[in-house]
Amino acid sequence: VGSGLFGAISARELTDKGYKCLVIDKRNHIGGNCYSEEIENIHVCKYGGHIFHTNKKSIWDYVNKFTPFTQYHHFVRVSYKNKIYSFPINLMTLQQLWGTKTPEEAFNKLESVRVQIDSPQNLEEWILSQVGQEIYETFVKGYTKKQWGKDPKDLPKFIIKRLPIRSTYENGYFSDRYQGFPENGYTDMFDNLLKGIEVQLNVDYFKNKEKYNKLSKNIIYTGKIDEYYDYQYGELEYRTLIHKNKIVDGDYQGCATINYSEEDVPYTRIIEHKHFQPHKAKNNKKSYVMYEYSKPCGKNDIPFYPINDKNNNKRYNSYKKLAAKDKHIIFGGRLAEYKYYDMHQVVGAALKKVKSL
């Protein structure tokens, strides 16, 4: 149930092991939120930018079996009060803010501005304990409120701990050994993953749940776990995204992503998709620009991010106990496991799960 990464990889691996698989998806396309379309000779991620990155050669080799990846390294900039900053926080960021020029100067400055919090309990406390008030206000506070719809005091610290704080001029968003973007777009990868496998689109599993449950011994379910159990313990919270797009002439912003960290700027970031393939971008006279907004996810919206605060995690654990009793249902992926997975982590989880069957 679902043709995103977890579902498509599971179907591929099980088919290759000799099982017969049917993949159903309620959308009119495969690939879930990784789905891409070619527009103006640009591979556009229709649900927001996706960059594949991993330190595991086995994961990198696996995805490259299904589509060639270019060696794209992701760079992000932050706009705050009409100034553009290097990001994630690195020596260039600190030079722009404070004029520090060496790692030692940067270290000493950070030591002087850190807020002394012995045991940070939430996102705000953790980032203040690392970089102090000014960096928190400039890069984190407003963006976090827009992205998650919650005060940073009410969010778990793991959300921000994923971002590095560097004392070098390295300004790549990820530090993974293997990074890239599909040469032919993500949909090409899903086409190849699902080659020779029956796929039914525009199918709502819940409208025919009993019918599909009788088709096979086991079901791999990748949708919302709370929806599967008819919300009997209440709804889990997710964030969804709205995208407003336009096609323009030339180069719009000079990089793939600029985050807008001021709270009164309504969008969280602007994505210019042609920069995900810089070897093509220089020859493309058009550009596809996407303004991204975050909002609470209603039942009819597409869920993107689980909100793993204490209340939601407690509710999820109740659903997890139910799932443990359903031996013929396998729950996998960001929605079914209510987990903030990156793409490479979903690939690894799917391969591990299928291997155990």
Tab-separated table of C-alpha atoms in Angstrom:
chain	number	residue	atom	x	y	z
A	1	VAL	CA	0.000	0.000	0.000
A	2	GLY	CA	1.848	3.067	-1.327
A	3	SER	CA	4.404	3.336	-4.127
A	4	GLY	CA	6.940	5.551	-2.365
A	5	LEU	CA	10.450	4.395	-1.478
A	6	PHE	CA	9.528	1.813	1.155
A	7	GLY	CA	6.710	0.317	-0.911
A	8	ALA	CA	8.524	0.292	-4.259
A	9	ILE	CA	11.741	-1.208	-2.860
A	10	SER	CA	9.797	-3.844	-0.939
A	11	ALA	CA	7.874	-4.797	-4.072
A	12	ARG	CA	11.072	-4.993	-6.139
A	13	GLU	CA	12.944	-7.145	-3.658
A	14	LEU	CA	10.031	-9.488	-2.988
A	15	THR	CA	9.365	-9.891	-6.713
A	16	ASP	CA	13.014	-10.770	-7.270
A	17	LYS	CA	12.709	-13.378	-4.488
A	18	GLY	CA	9.861	-15.025	-6.402
A	19	TYR	CA	6.803	-13.507	-4.733
A	20	LYS	CA	3.936	-11.985	-6.666
A	21	CYS	CA	3.245	-8.396	-5.631
A	22	LEU	CA	0.537	-5.845	-6.251
A	23	VAL	CA	1.269	-2.181	-5.526
A	24	ILE	CA	-1.636	0.209	-4.999
A	25	ASP	CA	-1.539	3.968	-4.544
A	26	LYS	CA	-4.344	6.479	-4.070
A	27	ARG	CA	-2.509	9.133	-6.104
A	28	ASN	CA	-2.396	9.201	-9.882
A	29	HIS	CA	1.363	8.594	-9.991
A	30	ILE	CA	4.053	6.406	-8.484
A	31	GLY	CA	6.902	7.588	-6.255
A	32	GLY	CA	5.052	9.216	-3.378
A	33	ASN	CA	6.536	12.566	-2.374
A	34	CYS	CA	9.670	11.800	-4.415
A	35	TYR	CA	7.693	12.034	-7.664
A	36	SER	CA	9.275	14.238	-10.336
A	37	GLU	CA	8.236	15.636	-13.714
A	38	GLU	CA	10.300	17.073	-16.548
A	39	ILE	CA	9.247	20.675	-17.202
A	40	GLU	CA	11.195	23.024	-19.512
A	41	ASN	CA	13.970	20.393	-19.622
A	42	ILE	CA	14.203	20.593	-15.806
A	43	HIS	CA	13.564	17.601	-13.531
A	44	VAL	CA	11.174	19.113	-11.004
A	45	CYS	CA	10.480	17.460	-7.650
A	46	LYS	CA	6.766	18.210	-7.476
A	47	TYR	CA	6.568	17.920	-3.677
A	48	GLY	CA	9.717	19.895	-2.856
A	49	GLY	CA	13.437	19.330	-3.322
A	50	HIS	CA	14.937	15.883	-2.633
A	51	ILE	CA	18.677	15.229	-2.500
A	52	PHE	CA	19.905	11.705	-1.965
A	53	HIS	CA	22.798	11.374	0.467
A	54	THR	CA	24.349	8.515	2.427
A	55	ASN	CA	27.604	7.314	3.921
A	56	LYS	CA	26.821	3.700	3.036
A	57	LYS	CA	28.248	2.508	-0.260
A	58	SER	CA	25.768	-0.396	-0.341
A	59	ILE	CA	22.812	2.034	-0.233
A	60	TRP	CA	24.389	4.288	-2.863
A	61	ASP	CA	25.108	1.337	-5.161
A	62	TYR	CA	21.560	0.078	-4.708
A	63	VAL	CA	19.781	3.249	-5.855
A	64	ASN	CA	22.247	3.672	-8.730
A	65	LYS	CA	21.113	0.281	-10.070
A	66	PHE	CA	17.780	1.862	-10.952
A	67	THR	CA	18.836	5.267	-12.273
A	68	PRO	CA	22.156	7.102	-12.696
A	69	PHE	CA	22.853	9.798	-10.104
A	70	THR	CA	24.902	12.908	-10.777
A	71	GLN	CA	27.396	14.007	-8.125
A	72	TYR	CA	25.341	16.971	-6.918
A	73	HIS	CA	26.295	18.444	-3.527
A	74	HIS	CA	23.577	20.477	-1.862
A	75	PHE	CA	24.200	24.106	-0.886
A	76	VAL	CA	21.700	26.233	1.041
A	77	ARG	CA	21.663	29.926	1.817
A	78	VAL	CA	19.614	31.793	4.446
A	79	SER	CA	17.898	35.130	3.911
A	80	TYR	CA	17.406	37.229	7.044
A	81	LYS	CA	16.571	40.954	7.038
A	82	ASN	CA	17.663	41.361	3.407
A	83	LYS	CA	21.044	39.708	3.936
A	84	ILE	CA	22.118	36.335	2.550
A	85	TYR	CA	24.153	34.048	4.816
A	86	SER	CA	26.102	30.843	4.275
A	87	PHE	CA	24.402	27.824	5.835
A	88	PRO	CA	24.602	25.484	7.738
A	89	ILE	CA	26.556	27.487	10.303
A	90	ASN	CA	30.224	27.459	9.297
A	91	LEU	CA	33.254	29.720	9.400
A	92	MET	CA	31.897	31.847	6.539
A	93	THR	CA	28.614	32.349	8.450
A	94	LEU	CA	30.512	33.474	11.539
A	95	GLN	CA	32.698	35.794	9.473
A	96	GLN	CA	29.564	37.349	7.955
A	97	LEU	CA	28.082	37.838	11.438
A	98	TRP	CA	31.100	38.676	13.565
A	99	GLY	CA	34.163	39.028	11.336
A	100	THR	CA	35.901	35.938	12.744
A	101	LYS	CA	38.473	34.588	10.263
A	102	THR	CA	40.024	31.496	11.822
A	103	PRO	CA	38.662	28.381	13.520
A	104	GLU	CA	40.223	29.498	16.797
A	105	GLU	CA	38.566	32.932	16.638
A	106	ALA	CA	35.241	31.274	15.807
A	107	PHE	CA	35.585	28.809	18.695
A	108	ASN	CA	36.395	31.571	21.171
A	109	LYS	CA	33.484	33.705	19.971
A	110	LEU	CA	31.024	30.819	20.234
A	111	GLU	CA	32.309	30.021	23.719
A	112	SER	CA	31.602	33.601	24.754
A	113	VAL	CA	28.007	33.671	23.465
A	114	ARG	CA	26.793	30.206	24.416
A	115	VAL	CA	24.003	30.123	26.974
A	116	GLN	CA	24.983	27.942	29.921
A	117	ILE	CA	22.360	25.193	30.002
A	118	ASP	CA	23.659	22.012	31.598
A	119	SER	CA	21.039	19.630	30.270
A	120	PRO	CA	19.090	21.044	27.286
A	121	GLN	CA	15.581	19.591	27.168
A	122	ASN	CA	14.192	21.002	23.933
A	123	LEU	CA	15.150	22.495	20.578
A	124	GLU	CA	15.501	26.057	21.837
A	125	GLU	CA	17.623	25.144	24.843
A	126	TRP	CA	19.932	22.956	22.770
A	127	ILE	CA	20.682	25.521	20.064
A	128	LEU	CA	21.132	28.318	22.634
A	129	SER	CA	23.615	26.129	24.481
A	130	GLN	CA	25.604	25.663	21.275
A	131	VAL	CA	25.591	29.029	19.480
A	132	GLY	CA	23.850	31.623	21.659
A	133	GLN	CA	20.987	34.058	21.175
A	134	GLU	CA	22.012	35.938	17.999
A	135	ILE	CA	22.454	32.863	15.811
A	136	TYR	CA	19.290	31.376	17.278
A	137	GLU	CA	17.309	34.506	16.362
A	138	THR	CA	18.900	34.824	12.904
A	139	PHE	CA	18.693	31.255	11.647
A	140	VAL	CA	16.490	29.095	13.826
A	141	LYS	CA	13.657	30.732	15.767
A	142	GLY	CA	11.434	32.145	13.026
A	143	TYR	CA	12.112	29.355	10.536
A	144	THR	CA	11.309	26.695	13.131
A	145	LYS	CA	8.029	28.358	14.098
A	146	LYS	CA	6.968	28.500	10.434
A	147	GLN	CA	8.110	24.979	9.578
A	148	TRP	CA	6.659	23.201	12.596
A	149	GLY	CA	3.891	25.526	13.757
A	150	LYS	CA	5.137	25.253	17.332
A	151	ASP	CA	7.324	27.234	19.687
A	152	PRO	CA	10.894	25.833	19.638
A	153	LYS	CA	10.529	25.261	23.397
A	154	ASP	CA	7.882	22.631	22.601
A	155	LEU	CA	9.920	20.668	20.029
A	156	PRO	CA	12.445	17.862	20.592
A	157	LYS	CA	16.102	18.789	20.243
A	158	PHE	CA	16.863	16.004	17.720
A	159	ILE	CA	15.242	18.139	14.987
A	160	ILE	CA	17.991	20.766	15.173
A	161	LYS	CA	20.833	18.411	16.149
A	162	ARG	CA	20.716	17.022	12.600
A	163	LEU	CA	22.280	20.283	11.352
A	164	PRO	CA	26.048	20.629	11.711
A	165	ILE	CA	27.870	23.549	13.328
A	166	ARG	CA	31.284	23.847	11.679
A	167	SER	CA	34.442	25.807	12.437
A	168	THR	CA	35.682	25.418	8.833
A	169	TYR	CA	34.631	26.974	5.535
A	170	GLU	CA	32.886	23.761	4.474
A	171	ASN	CA	29.392	24.922	3.510
A	172	GLY	CA	27.790	21.854	1.970
A	173	TYR	CA	24.464	21.051	3.596
A	174	PHE	CA	25.360	17.363	4.012
A	175	SER	CA	28.693	15.792	4.907
A	176	ASP	CA	27.893	12.337	3.544
A	177	ARG	CA	30.406	10.613	1.307
A	178	TYR	CA	27.842	9.885	-1.406
A	179	GLN	CA	25.476	12.613	-2.591
A	180	GLY	CA	23.531	13.159	-5.771
A	181	PHE	CA	20.430	13.873	-7.785
A	182	PRO	CA	18.963	11.446	-10.369
A	183	GLU	CA	20.167	12.279	-13.871
A	184	ASN	CA	16.708	11.469	-15.256
A	185	GLY	CA	14.637	12.532	-12.246
A	186	TYR	CA	13.257	10.430	-9.395
A	187	THR	CA	10.312	9.069	-11.360
A	188	ASP	CA	12.767	7.236	-13.618
A	189	MET	CA	14.074	5.378	-10.566
A	190	PHE	CA	10.556	4.346	-9.545
A	191	ASP	CA	9.696	3.257	-13.086
A	192	ASN	CA	12.658	0.895	-12.958
A	193	LEU	CA	11.997	-0.279	-9.405
A	194	LEU	CA	8.448	-1.233	-10.361
A	195	LYS	CA	9.199	-2.675	-13.800
A	196	GLY	CA	7.217	-5.882	-14.364
A	197	ILE	CA	5.182	-5.390	-11.166
A	198	GLU	CA	1.426	-4.787	-11.239
A	199	VAL	CA	0.620	-1.243	-10.101
A	200	GLN	CA	-2.871	0.189	-9.605
A	201	LEU	CA	-3.169	3.975	-9.247
A	202	ASN	CA	-6.108	6.092	-8.044
A	203	VAL	CA	-6.955	3.315	-5.588
A	204	ASP	CA	-7.976	4.156	-2.025
A	205	TYR	CA	-7.043	1.181	0.127
A	206	PHE	CA	-9.476	2.156	2.867
A	207	LYS	CA	-12.477	2.126	0.543
A	208	ASN	CA	-11.765	-1.533	-0.282
A	209	LYS	CA	-9.748	-2.615	2.742
A	210	GLU	CA	-11.456	-5.967	3.213
A	211	LYS	CA	-11.057	-6.829	-0.479
A	212	TYR	CA	-7.324	-6.077	-0.547
A	213	ASN	CA	-6.692	-7.764	2.802
A	214	LYS	CA	-8.025	-11.016	1.342
A	215	LEU	CA	-5.742	-10.890	-1.706
A	216	SER	CA	-2.568	-11.990	0.020
A	217	LYS	CA	-1.020	-13.413	3.150
A	218	ASN	CA	0.905	-10.268	3.976
A	219	ILE	CA	0.401	-6.553	3.414
A	220	ILE	CA	3.124	-3.938	3.456
A	221	TYR	CA	1.480	-0.705	4.537
A	222	THR	CA	3.261	2.641	4.152
A	223	GLY	CA	0.475	5.097	4.926
A	224	LYS	CA	-0.426	6.816	8.207
A	225	ILE	CA	-0.561	4.303	11.043
A	226	ASP	CA	-3.288	6.260	12.857
A	227	GLU	CA	-5.479	6.150	9.744
A	228	TYR	CA	-4.988	2.379	9.474
A	229	TYR	CA	-6.476	1.983	12.945
A	230	ASP	CA	-9.251	4.474	12.240
A	231	TYR	CA	-7.785	7.063	14.610
A	232	GLN	CA	-8.944	5.111	17.654
A	233	TYR	CA	-6.320	6.756	19.876
A	234	GLY	CA	-6.693	10.114	18.168
A	235	GLU	CA	-4.882	11.711	15.260
A	236	LEU	CA	-1.117	11.956	15.078
A	237	GLU	CA	0.111	15.396	14.076
A	238	TYR	CA	1.919	15.980	10.790
A	239	ARG	CA	3.003	19.041	8.862
A	240	THR	CA	2.099	19.403	5.211
A	241	LEU	CA	3.554	21.664	2.536
A	242	ILE	CA	1.992	24.013	-0.004
A	243	HIS	CA	3.936	24.899	-3.128
A	244	LYS	CA	3.369	27.928	-5.329
A	245	ASN	CA	5.275	27.663	-8.581
A	246	LYS	CA	6.267	29.807	-11.524
A	247	ILE	CA	8.428	29.507	-14.616
A	248	VAL	CA	10.765	32.424	-15.214
A	249	ASP	CA	13.450	33.423	-17.692
A	250	GLY	CA	17.096	33.140	-16.709
A	251	ASP	CA	18.470	32.388	-13.250
A	252	TYR	CA	16.175	33.382	-10.369
A	253	GLN	CA	18.312	33.105	-7.237
A	254	GLY	CA	21.647	31.492	-8.144
A	255	CYS	CA	21.293	28.302	-6.062
A	256	ALA	CA	18.856	25.483	-5.420
A	257	THR	CA	17.547	26.582	-2.014
A	258	ILE	CA	17.299	29.771	0.014
A	259	ASN	CA	15.672	29.494	3.452
A	260	TYR	CA	13.759	32.531	4.728
A	261	SER	CA	14.195	32.597	8.489
A	262	GLU	CA	12.157	35.681	9.392
A	263	GLU	CA	8.853	34.748	10.978
A	264	ASP	CA	6.912	37.449	9.110
A	265	VAL	CA	7.969	36.107	5.681
A	266	PRO	CA	5.173	33.601	4.995
A	267	TYR	CA	7.142	30.998	3.028
A	268	THR	CA	9.931	28.890	4.516
A	269	ARG	CA	12.113	28.633	1.410
A	270	ILE	CA	12.399	29.155	-2.316
A	271	ILE	CA	13.600	26.239	-4.433
A	272	GLU	CA	15.009	26.685	-7.933
A	273	HIS	CA	15.019	23.196	-9.373
A	274	LYS	CA	17.433	23.545	-12.254
A	275	HIS	CA	20.307	24.051	-9.812
A	276	PHE	CA	19.933	20.427	-8.684
A	277	GLN	CA	21.576	19.628	-12.029
A	278	PRO	CA	24.175	22.390	-12.468
A	279	HIS	CA	25.730	20.743	-15.538
A	280	LYS	CA	22.416	21.353	-17.327
A	281	ALA	CA	21.419	24.624	-15.637
A	282	LYS	CA	23.982	26.794	-17.388
A	283	ASN	CA	22.432	25.977	-20.771
A	284	ASN	CA	18.792	26.338	-19.697
A	285	LYS	CA	17.207	29.714	-20.427
A	286	LYS	CA	14.137	28.904	-18.304
A	287	SER	CA	13.835	28.185	-14.601
A	288	TYR	CA	11.213	26.497	-12.428
A	289	VAL	CA	10.811	28.299	-9.097
A	290	MET	CA	8.911	26.914	-6.099
A	291	TYR	CA	7.811	28.862	-3.004
A	292	GLU	CA	7.306	26.474	-0.088
A	293	TYR	CA	4.877	27.049	2.802
A	294	SER	CA	4.288	24.818	5.835
A	295	LYS	CA	0.949	24.302	7.580
A	296	PRO	CA	-0.887	21.814	9.814
A	297	CYS	CA	-1.883	18.634	8.005
A	298	GLY	CA	-5.611	17.910	7.794
A	299	LYS	CA	-7.067	14.491	7.026
A	300	ASN	CA	-7.306	15.309	3.327
A	301	ASP	CA	-3.830	16.831	3.041
A	302	ILE	CA	-0.628	15.037	2.069
A	303	PRO	CA	1.431	14.417	5.232
A	304	PHE	CA	5.134	15.284	5.057
A	305	TYR	CA	6.681	15.521	8.531
A	306	PRO	CA	5.707	13.727	11.749
A	307	ILE	CA	5.823	15.973	14.792
A	308	ASN	CA	7.705	13.802	17.262
A	309	ASP	CA	6.985	15.690	20.449
A	310	LYS	CA	6.120	13.887	23.697
A	311	ASN	CA	2.352	13.825	23.191
A	312	ASN	CA	2.525	12.520	19.639
A	313	ASN	CA	5.150	9.908	20.463
A	314	LYS	CA	3.032	8.655	23.353
A	315	ARG	CA	0.037	8.330	21.029
A	316	TYR	CA	2.163	6.601	18.385
A	317	ASN	CA	3.361	4.035	20.925
A	318	SER	CA	-0.267	3.042	21.501
A	319	TYR	CA	-0.667	2.431	17.771
A	320	LYS	CA	2.658	0.598	17.667
A	321	LYS	CA	1.381	-1.882	20.263
A	322	LEU	CA	-1.655	-2.570	18.071
A	323	ALA	CA	0.586	-3.039	15.041
A	324	ALA	CA	2.714	-5.591	16.891
A	325	LYS	CA	-0.346	-7.831	17.171
A	326	ASP	CA	-1.120	-7.715	13.432
A	327	LYS	CA	1.418	-10.251	12.248
A	328	HIS	CA	0.305	-10.167	8.600
A	329	ILE	CA	0.654	-6.369	8.326
A	330	ILE	CA	4.133	-4.871	7.900
A	331	PHE	CA	4.307	-1.156	8.717
A	332	GLY	CA	7.141	0.736	7.062
A	333	GLY	CA	8.245	4.228	6.111
A	334	ARG	CA	7.955	7.737	7.504
A	335	LEU	CA	4.173	7.684	7.978
A	336	ALA	CA	3.647	4.097	9.116
A	337	GLU	CA	6.509	4.292	11.632
A	338	TYR	CA	5.877	7.953	12.523
A	339	LYS	CA	9.563	8.641	12.114
A	340	TYR	CA	11.584	11.445	10.541
A	341	TYR	CA	13.389	9.284	7.981
A	342	ASP	CA	15.739	10.630	5.320
A	343	MET	CA	15.583	8.845	1.962
A	344	HIS	CA	18.676	6.705	2.505
A	345	GLN	CA	17.279	5.585	5.851
A	346	VAL	CA	14.025	4.481	4.199
A	347	VAL	CA	16.001	2.491	1.626
A	348	GLY	CA	18.002	0.784	4.374
A	349	ALA	CA	14.907	0.057	6.465
A	350	ALA	CA	13.034	-1.442	3.492
A	351	LEU	CA	15.954	-3.671	2.494
A	352	LYS	CA	16.395	-4.854	6.077
A	353	LYS	CA	12.694	-5.569	6.518
A	354	VAL	CA	12.348	-7.505	3.271
A	355	LYS	CA	15.461	-9.541	4.031
A	356	SER	CA	13.851	-10.718	7.267
A	357	LEU	CA	10.659	-11.979	5.565
